[in-house]
Coordinates of N, CA, C and O in Angstrom, one line a residue:
E1 N -17.8 9.2 -65.0 CA -17.1 9.9 -66.0 C -16.2 11.0 -65.4 O -15.1 11.2 -65.8
T2 N -16.8 11.7 -64.4 CA -16.0 12.8 -63.8 C -14.8 12.3 -63.0 O -13.8 12.9 -63.0
V3 N -15.0 11.1 -62.4 CA -13.9 10.5 -61.6 C -12.8 10.2 -62.6 O -11.6 10.5 -62.3
E4 N -13.1 9.6 -63.7 CA -12.1 9.2 -64.7 C -11.4 10.5 -65.2 O -10.2 10.5 -65.4
A5 N -12.2 11.5 -65.5 CA -11.6 12.7 -66.0 C -10.7 13.4 -65.0 O -9.6 13.8 -65.4
N6 N -11.1 13.4 -63.8 CA -10.2 13.9 -62.7 C -8.9 13.1 -62.5 O -7.9 13.7 -62.3
K7 N -9.0 11.8 -62.7 CA -7.8 11.0 -62.6 C -6.8 11.4 -63.7 O -5.6 11.6 -63.4
Y8 N -7.3 11.6 -64.9 CA -6.3 12.0 -66.0 C -5.9 13.4 -65.9 O -4.8 13.8 -66.3
L9 N -6.7 14.3 -65.3 CA -6.3 15.7 -65.0 C -5.2 15.7 -64.0 O -4.2 16.3 -64.2
A10 N -5.3 14.9 -63.0 CA -4.2 14.8 -62.0 C -2.9 14.2 -62.6 O -1.8 14.7 -62.3
R11 N -3.1 13.2 -63.4 CA -1.9 12.6 -64.1 C -1.2 13.7 -65.0 O 0.0 13.8 -65.0
W12 N -2.0 14.5 -65.7 CA -1.5 15.5 -66.5 C -0.7 16.5 -65.7 O 0.4 16.9 -66.1
F13 N -1.3 17.0 -64.6 CA -0.5 18.0 -63.8 C 0.8 17.3 -63.2 O 1.8 18.0 -63.2
A14 N 0.7 16.1 -62.9 CA 1.9 15.4 -62.3 C 3.0 15.2 -63.4 O 4.2 15.5 -63.1
T15 N 2.6 14.7 -64.5 CA 3.6 14.4 -65.5 C 4.1 15.5 -66.3 O 5.2 15.5 -66.8
A16 N 3.3 16.6 -66.5 CA 3.7 17.7 -67.2 C 4.4 18.8 -66.4 O 4.8 19.8 -66.9
A17 N 4.4 18.5 -65.1 CA 5.1 19.5 -64.1 C 4.4 20.9 -64.2 O 5.1 21.9 -64.2
V18 N 3.1 20.9 -64.3 CA 2.4 22.1 -64.4 C 2.1 22.6 -63.0 O 1.7 21.8 -62.1
P19 N 2.4 23.9 -62.7 CA 2.1 24.4 -61.3 C 0.6 24.2 -61.0 O -0.2 24.4 -61.8
H20 N 0.3 23.8 -59.8 CA -1.1 23.6 -59.4 C -1.9 24.8 -59.5 O -3.1 24.7 -59.7
L21 N -1.3 26.0 -59.3 CA -2.1 27.2 -59.4 C -2.7 27.4 -60.8 O -3.7 28.1 -61.0
A22 N -2.1 26.7 -61.8 CA -2.6 26.8 -63.2 C -4.0 26.4 -63.4 O -4.7 26.8 -64.3
I23 N -4.5 25.5 -62.5 CA -5.9 25.0 -62.6 C -6.9 26.1 -62.4 O -8.0 26.0 -62.8
E24 N -6.4 27.2 -61.7 CA -7.3 28.4 -61.5 C -7.1 29.5 -62.5 O -7.8 30.5 -62.4
N25 N -6.3 29.3 -63.5 CA -6.0 30.3 -64.5 C -7.0 30.2 -65.7 O -7.5 29.1 -65.9
E26 N -7.1 31.2 -66.4 CA -8.1 31.3 -67.5 C -7.8 30.3 -68.7 O -8.7 29.8 -69.3
W27 N -6.5 29.9 -68.9 CA -6.2 29.1 -70.0 C -6.8 27.7 -69.9 O -7.0 27.0 -70.9
L28 N -7.2 27.3 -68.7 CA -7.9 26.0 -68.6 C -9.4 26.1 -68.9 O -10.2 25.2 -68.8
E29 N -9.9 27.3 -69.2 CA -11.3 27.6 -69.6 C -11.7 26.7 -70.8 O -12.8 26.5 -71.1
F30 N -10.7 26.3 -71.6 CA -11.0 25.5 -72.8 C -11.7 24.2 -72.4 O -12.5 23.7 -73.2
L31 N -11.5 23.8 -71.2 CA -12.2 22.5 -70.8 C -13.7 22.8 -70.7 O -14.5 21.9 -71.0
K32 N -14.1 24.0 -70.4 CA -15.5 24.3 -70.3 C -16.1 24.3 -71.7 O -17.3 23.9 -71.9
I33 N -15.3 24.6 -72.7 CA -15.8 24.6 -74.1 C -15.8 23.2 -74.6 O -16.8 22.8 -75.2
I34 N -14.8 22.4 -74.3 CA -14.8 21.0 -74.8 C -15.9 20.2 -74.2 O -16.5 19.4 -74.8
C35 N -16.0 20.4 -72.9 CA -16.9 19.6 -72.1 C -17.6 20.5 -71.1 O -17.2 20.6 -69.9
P36 N -18.7 21.1 -71.5 CA -19.4 22.1 -70.6 C -19.9 21.5 -69.3 O -20.1 22.2 -68.4
T37 N -20.1 20.2 -69.3 CA -20.7 19.6 -68.0 C -19.6 19.3 -67.0 O -19.9 19.0 -65.9
F38 N -18.3 19.3 -67.5 CA -17.2 19.0 -66.6 C -17.0 20.1 -65.6 O -16.8 21.3 -66.0
K39 N -17.0 19.8 -64.3 CA -16.7 20.9 -63.3 C -15.2 20.7 -62.9 O -14.8 19.7 -62.3
L40 N -14.5 21.8 -63.2 CA -13.1 21.8 -62.9 C -12.9 21.9 -61.4 O -13.6 22.8 -60.7
V41 N -12.0 21.1 -60.8 CA -11.8 21.2 -59.3 C -10.9 22.4 -59.0 O -10.2 22.9 -59.9
C42 N -10.9 22.8 -57.7 CA -10.0 23.9 -57.3 C -8.6 23.3 -57.0 O -8.4 22.1 -57.0
R43 N -7.7 24.2 -56.9 CA -6.3 23.9 -56.6 C -6.1 23.0 -55.4 O -5.3 22.0 -55.4
K44 N -6.8 23.3 -54.3 CA -6.7 22.5 -53.1 C -7.2 21.1 -53.3 O -6.6 20.2 -52.8
T45 N -8.3 20.9 -54.0 CA -8.7 19.6 -54.3 C -7.7 18.8 -55.1 O -7.5 17.6 -54.9
L46 N -7.2 19.5 -56.1 CA -6.1 18.9 -56.9 C -5.0 18.4 -56.1 O -4.5 17.3 -56.1
S47 N -4.5 19.3 -55.3 CA -3.3 19.1 -54.4 C -3.5 18.1 -53.3 O -2.6 17.3 -53.0
N48 N -4.6 18.2 -52.6 CA -4.9 17.5 -51.4 C -5.7 16.2 -51.6 O -5.7 15.4 -50.7
V49 N -6.4 16.1 -52.7 CA -7.2 14.9 -53.0 C -6.8 14.1 -54.2 O -6.4 12.9 -54.1
L50 N -6.8 14.7 -55.4 CA -6.6 14.0 -56.6 C -5.2 13.5 -56.8 O -5.0 12.4 -57.1
L51 N -4.2 14.4 -56.6 CA -2.8 14.0 -56.8 C -2.4 12.9 -55.7 O -1.8 11.9 -56.1
P52 N -2.7 13.0 -54.5 CA -2.3 12.0 -53.5 C -3.0 10.6 -53.9 O -2.4 9.6 -53.8
K53 N -4.3 10.7 -54.3 CA -5.0 9.5 -54.7 C -4.3 8.8 -55.9 O -4.2 7.6 -55.9
E54 N -4.0 9.6 -56.9 CA -3.3 9.0 -58.1 C -1.9 8.5 -57.7 O -1.5 7.5 -58.2
Y55 N -1.2 9.2 -56.8 CA 0.1 8.7 -56.4 C 0.0 7.4 -55.7 O 0.7 6.4 -56.0
D56 N -1.0 7.2 -54.8 CA -1.2 6.0 -54.1 C -1.5 4.8 -55.1 O -1.0 3.7 -55.0
A57 N -2.4 5.2 -56.1 CA -2.7 4.1 -57.1 C -1.5 3.7 -57.9 O -1.3 2.5 -58.1
V58 N -0.7 4.6 -58.3 CA 0.5 4.3 -59.1 C 1.5 3.5 -58.2 O 2.1 2.5 -58.6
M59 N 1.7 3.9 -57.0 CA 2.6 3.2 -56.1 C 2.1 1.8 -55.8 O 2.9 0.9 -55.7
N60 N 0.8 1.6 -55.7 CA 0.3 0.2 -55.5 C 0.6 -0.6 -56.7 O 0.9 -1.8 -56.5
L61 N 0.5 -0.1 -57.9 CA 0.8 -0.8 -59.1 C 2.3 -1.2 -59.1 O 2.7 -2.3 -59.5
I62 N 3.1 -0.3 -58.8 CA 4.6 -0.5 -58.8 C 4.9 -1.6 -57.7 O 5.7 -2.5 -58.0
K63 N 4.4 -1.5 -56.5 CA 4.7 -2.5 -55.5 C 4.2 -3.8 -55.9 O 4.8 -4.8 -55.6
T64 N 3.0 -3.9 -56.5 CA 2.5 -5.2 -57.0 C 3.5 -5.8 -58.0 O 3.8 -7.0 -58.0
R65 N 3.9 -5.0 -59.0 CA 4.9 -5.5 -60.0 C 6.2 -5.9 -59.3 O 6.8 -6.9 -59.7
I66 N 6.6 -5.2 -58.3 CA 7.9 -5.6 -57.6 C 7.7 -7.0 -56.9 O 8.5 -7.9 -57.0
V67 N 6.5 -7.2 -56.2 CA 6.3 -8.4 -55.5 C 6.2 -9.6 -56.5 O 6.6 -10.7 -56.3
E68 N 5.6 -9.3 -57.7 CA 5.5 -10.4 -58.7 C 6.7 -10.7 -59.5 O 6.8 -11.6 -60.3
S69 N 7.7 -9.8 -59.4 CA 9.0 -10.0 -60.1 C 10.0 -10.9 -59.4 O 10.1 -10.8 -58.2
Q70 N 10.7 -11.7 -60.2 CA 11.7 -12.5 -59.7 C 13.1 -11.8 -59.6 O 13.8 -12.0 -58.7
M71 N 13.3 -11.0 -60.6 CA 14.6 -10.2 -60.6 C 14.4 -8.8 -61.0 O 13.6 -8.5 -61.9
L72 N 15.1 -7.9 -60.3 CA 15.0 -6.5 -60.5 C 16.4 -5.9 -60.5 O 17.3 -6.4 -59.8
S73 N 16.5 -4.8 -61.2 CA 17.8 -4.0 -61.0 C 17.4 -2.7 -60.4 O 16.2 -2.2 -60.6
I74 N 18.3 -2.1 -59.7 CA 18.0 -0.8 -59.1 C 19.0 0.2 -59.6 O 20.2 -0.1 -59.7
I75 N 18.5 1.4 -59.9 CA 19.4 2.5 -60.3 C 19.3 3.5 -59.2 O 18.2 3.9 -58.8
F76 N 20.5 4.0 -58.8 CA 20.5 5.0 -57.7 C 21.4 6.1 -58.3 O 22.6 5.9 -58.6
D77 N 20.9 7.3 -58.3 CA 21.6 8.4 -58.9 C 21.3 9.7 -58.2 O 20.2 9.9 -57.7
G78 N 22.2 10.6 -58.3 CA 22.0 11.9 -57.6 C 22.4 13.0 -58.6 O 23.3 12.8 -59.4
W79 N 21.9 14.2 -58.3 CA 22.2 15.4 -59.1 C 21.8 16.6 -58.4 O 21.1 16.6 -57.4
T80 N 22.2 17.8 -58.9 CA 21.8 19.1 -58.3 C 20.9 19.7 -59.3 O 21.2 19.8 -60.4
D81 N 19.7 20.1 -58.8 CA 18.7 20.7 -59.7 C 19.0 22.2 -59.9 O 20.0 22.7 -59.3
I82 N 18.2 22.9 -60.7 CA 18.6 24.3 -61.0 C 18.5 25.2 -59.8 O 19.0 26.3 -59.9
S83 N 17.8 24.8 -58.7 CA 17.8 25.7 -57.5 C 18.8 25.3 -56.5 O 18.9 25.8 -55.4
G84 N 19.7 24.4 -56.9 CA 20.8 24.0 -56.0 C 20.5 22.9 -55.0 O 21.3 22.6 -54.2
K85 N 19.3 22.2 -55.1 CA 19.0 21.1 -54.2 C 19.7 19.9 -54.7 O 19.8 19.6 -55.9
S86 N 20.1 19.1 -53.7 CA 20.7 17.7 -54.0 C 19.6 16.7 -54.0 O 19.0 16.4 -53.0
I87 N 19.3 16.2 -55.2 CA 18.2 15.3 -55.4 C 18.8 13.9 -55.7 O 19.7 13.8 -56.5
Y88 N 18.3 12.9 -55.1 CA 18.6 11.5 -55.4 C 17.4 10.7 -55.8 O 16.3 10.9 -55.2
A89 N 17.5 9.8 -56.7 CA 16.4 9.0 -57.2 C 16.7 7.5 -57.2 O 17.9 7.1 -57.3
V90 N 15.7 6.8 -56.9 CA 15.8 5.3 -57.0 C 14.8 4.8 -58.1 O 13.6 5.1 -58.0
V91 N 15.3 4.1 -59.1 CA 14.6 3.6 -60.2 C 14.6 2.1 -60.2 O 15.7 1.5 -60.0
V92 N 13.5 1.5 -60.4 CA 13.4 0.0 -60.4 C 13.3 -0.4 -61.9 O 12.5 0.2 -62.6
C93 N 14.2 -1.3 -62.3 CA 14.2 -1.8 -63.7 C 13.6 -3.3 -63.6 O 14.2 -4.1 -62.9
F94 N 12.5 -3.5 -64.3 CA 11.9 -4.8 -64.3 C 12.5 -5.8 -65.3 O 13.2 -5.3 -66.2
D95 N 12.3 -7.1 -65.2 CA 12.9 -8.0 -66.1 C 12.4 -7.9 -67.5 O 13.0 -8.5 -68.4
D96 N 11.3 -7.2 -67.7 CA 10.8 -7.0 -69.1 C 11.5 -5.8 -69.8 O 11.1 -5.4 -70.9
G97 N 12.4 -5.1 -69.0 CA 13.1 -4.0 -69.6 C 12.4 -2.6 -69.2 O 13.0 -1.6 -69.5
S98 N 11.3 -2.6 -68.6 CA 10.6 -1.4 -68.3 C 11.2 -0.8 -67.0 O 11.8 -1.6 -66.2
K99 N 11.1 0.5 -66.8 CA 11.7 1.2 -65.7 C 10.6 2.0 -65.0 O 9.7 2.5 -65.7
Q100 N 10.7 2.2 -63.7 CA 9.8 3.0 -63.0 C 10.5 3.7 -61.9 O 11.2 3.1 -61.1
L101 N 10.2 5.0 -61.8 CA 10.7 5.8 -60.6 C 10.1 5.2 -59.4 O 8.8 5.2 -59.3
Y102 N 10.9 4.8 -58.4 CA 10.3 4.3 -57.2 C 10.2 5.4 -56.1 O 9.2 5.5 -55.5
D103 N 11.2 6.2 -56.1 CA 11.2 7.3 -55.1 C 12.3 8.2 -55.4 O 13.3 7.9 -56.1
Y104 N 12.3 9.4 -54.8 CA 13.4 10.4 -54.8 C 13.3 11.1 -53.5 O 12.3 11.1 -52.8
F105 N 14.5 11.7 -53.2 CA 14.5 12.5 -52.0 C 15.5 13.6 -52.1 O 16.4 13.6 -52.9
D106 N 15.2 14.7 -51.3 CA 16.0 15.8 -51.3 C 17.0 15.7 -50.1 O 16.6 15.6 -49.0
A107 N 18.3 15.6 -50.5 CA 19.3 15.4 -49.5 C 20.1 16.7 -49.2 O 21.2 16.6 -48.6
S108 N 19.5 17.8 -49.5 CA 20.2 19.1 -49.4 C 20.6 19.4 -47.9 O 21.7 20.0 -47.7
A109 N 19.8 19.0 -47.0 CA 20.1 19.3 -45.6 C 21.1 18.3 -45.0 O 21.5 18.5 -43.8
E110 N 21.4 17.3 -45.7 CA 22.3 16.2 -45.1 C 23.7 16.3 -45.7 O 23.9 16.8 -46.8
S111 N 24.7 15.8 -45.0 CA 26.0 15.7 -45.6 C 26.0 14.5 -46.5 O 25.5 13.4 -46.2
H112 N 26.5 14.7 -47.7 CA 26.5 13.6 -48.7 C 27.6 12.6 -48.6 O 28.3 12.3 -49.5
T113 N 27.7 12.1 -47.4 CA 28.8 11.1 -47.1 C 28.3 9.8 -47.7 O 27.2 9.5 -47.8
A114 N 29.3 8.9 -47.9 CA 29.0 7.6 -48.3 C 28.2 6.8 -47.3 O 27.2 6.1 -47.7
E115 N 28.4 7.1 -46.0 CA 27.6 6.4 -45.0 C 26.2 6.8 -45.0 O 25.3 6.0 -44.9
Y116 N 25.9 8.1 -45.2 CA 24.5 8.6 -45.3 C 23.8 8.0 -46.5 O 22.7 7.4 -46.4
L117 N 24.4 8.1 -47.6 CA 23.8 7.6 -48.9 C 23.6 6.1 -48.8 O 22.6 5.5 -49.3
E118 N 24.6 5.4 -48.3 CA 24.5 3.9 -48.1 C 23.3 3.6 -47.3 O 22.5 2.7 -47.6
S119 N 23.1 4.2 -46.2 CA 22.0 3.9 -45.3 C 20.6 4.2 -46.0 O 19.7 3.4 -45.9
K120 N 20.5 5.3 -46.8 CA 19.3 5.5 -47.6 C 19.1 4.5 -48.6 O 18.0 4.0 -48.8
F121 N 20.2 4.1 -49.3 CA 20.1 3.2 -50.4 C 19.7 1.8 -49.9 O 18.8 1.1 -50.4
Y122 N 20.3 1.4 -48.8 CA 19.9 0.0 -48.2 C 18.5 0.0 -47.7 O 17.8 -1.0 -47.7
Q123 N 18.0 1.2 -47.2 CA 16.6 1.3 -46.8 C 15.7 1.0 -48.0 O 14.7 0.2 -47.8
Y124 N 16.0 1.5 -49.1 CA 15.2 1.3 -50.3 C 15.3 -0.2 -50.8 O 14.4 -0.8 -51.2
M125 N 16.5 -0.7 -50.7 CA 16.7 -2.1 -51.1 C 15.9 -3.1 -50.2 O 15.4 -4.0 -50.7
E126 N 15.9 -2.8 -48.9 CA 15.1 -3.6 -48.0 C 13.6 -3.5 -48.3 O 12.9 -4.5 -48.3
E127 N 13.1 -2.3 -48.6 CA 11.7 -2.1 -49.0 C 11.4 -2.9 -50.2 O 10.3 -3.5 -50.3
I128 N 12.2 -2.8 -51.2 CA 12.0 -3.5 -52.4 C 12.1 -5.0 -52.3 O 11.4 -5.8 -52.9
G129 N 13.1 -5.4 -51.5 CA 13.3 -6.9 -51.3 C 14.7 -7.3 -51.8 O 14.9 -7.4 -53.0
L130 N 15.6 -7.4 -50.9 CA 17.0 -7.8 -51.3 C 17.1 -9.0 -52.1 O 17.9 -9.1 -53.0
E131 N 16.2 -10.0 -51.9 CA 16.2 -11.3 -52.6 C 15.8 -11.1 -54.1 O 16.1 -12.0 -54.9
R132 N 15.2 -10.0 -54.4 CA 14.8 -9.8 -55.8 C 15.8 -9.0 -56.6 O 15.7 -8.9 -57.8
I133 N 16.7 -8.3 -56.0 CA 17.6 -7.4 -56.6 C 18.8 -8.2 -57.2 O 19.6 -8.8 -56.5
S134 N 19.0 -8.1 -58.5 CA 20.1 -8.9 -59.2 C 21.2 -7.9 -59.6 O 22.3 -8.4 -59.8
A135 N 20.9 -6.6 -59.7 CA 22.0 -5.7 -60.1 C 21.7 -4.3 -59.5 O 20.5 -4.0 -59.3
V136 N 22.8 -3.6 -59.3 CA 22.7 -2.2 -58.9 C 23.5 -1.3 -59.8 O 24.6 -1.7 -60.2
V137 N 22.9 -0.2 -60.3 CA 23.5 0.7 -61.2 C 23.6 2.1 -60.6 O 22.6 2.5 -60.0
S138 N 24.8 2.7 -60.7 CA 24.9 4.1 -60.3 C 26.0 4.7 -61.1 O 26.7 4.1 -61.9
D139 N 26.2 6.0 -60.9 CA 27.3 6.7 -61.5 C 28.6 6.4 -60.7 O 28.5 5.7 -59.8
N140 N 29.6 7.0 -61.1 CA 30.9 6.8 -60.4 C 31.3 7.8 -59.4 O 32.4 8.0 -59.1
A141 N 30.3 8.5 -58.9 CA 30.6 9.5 -57.8 C 31.2 8.8 -56.6 O 30.8 7.7 -56.3
A142 N 32.2 9.4 -56.1 CA 33.0 8.8 -55.0 C 32.1 8.4 -53.8 O 32.2 7.3 -53.2
N143 N 31.1 9.2 -53.5 CA 30.3 8.9 -52.3 C 29.2 7.8 -52.6 O 28.7 7.2 -51.6
I144 N 29.0 7.5 -53.8 CA 28.1 6.4 -54.2 C 28.9 5.2 -54.5 O 28.6 4.1 -54.1
G145 N 29.9 5.4 -55.3 CA 30.8 4.3 -55.7 C 31.4 3.5 -54.6 O 31.7 2.3 -54.8
S146 N 31.5 4.1 -53.5 CA 32.2 3.3 -52.4 C 31.3 2.2 -51.8 O 31.8 1.3 -51.1
F147 N 30.0 2.3 -52.0 CA 29.1 1.2 -51.5 C 28.4 0.4 -52.6 O 27.8 -0.6 -52.3
C148 N 28.3 1.0 -53.8 CA 27.6 0.2 -54.9 C 28.5 -0.7 -55.6 O 29.7 -0.6 -55.7

């Protein structure tokens, strides 16, 4: 029961974008009231054990779906976040219409040339399997549009 609860706790922290430090704040004391026998993990356990374990489990599910799929579409898009970092994302669209974030990367330290982005994008396409990809979607940014 504790393992299952920790799994969902990790998912909540990941999907709600809650800072890991919050696990040590008083507002999570409500868990002790709801379930007095549940022992809340520390921030280091959350960050170093639970979240990586849940990430691996989700990535294994995504990779299994990719292998089992005949046709996939790939979305490649970039933007600048509120702190000025250049973030690029790769999303896999499955033939049933569902989508899943495959990966993202911070390209702030790199020159955003078409050559650099093309090499990153083809690396992802090869990981996913070129033979499965039926379409590629991106915005019309000049550095992406030149190779998509």
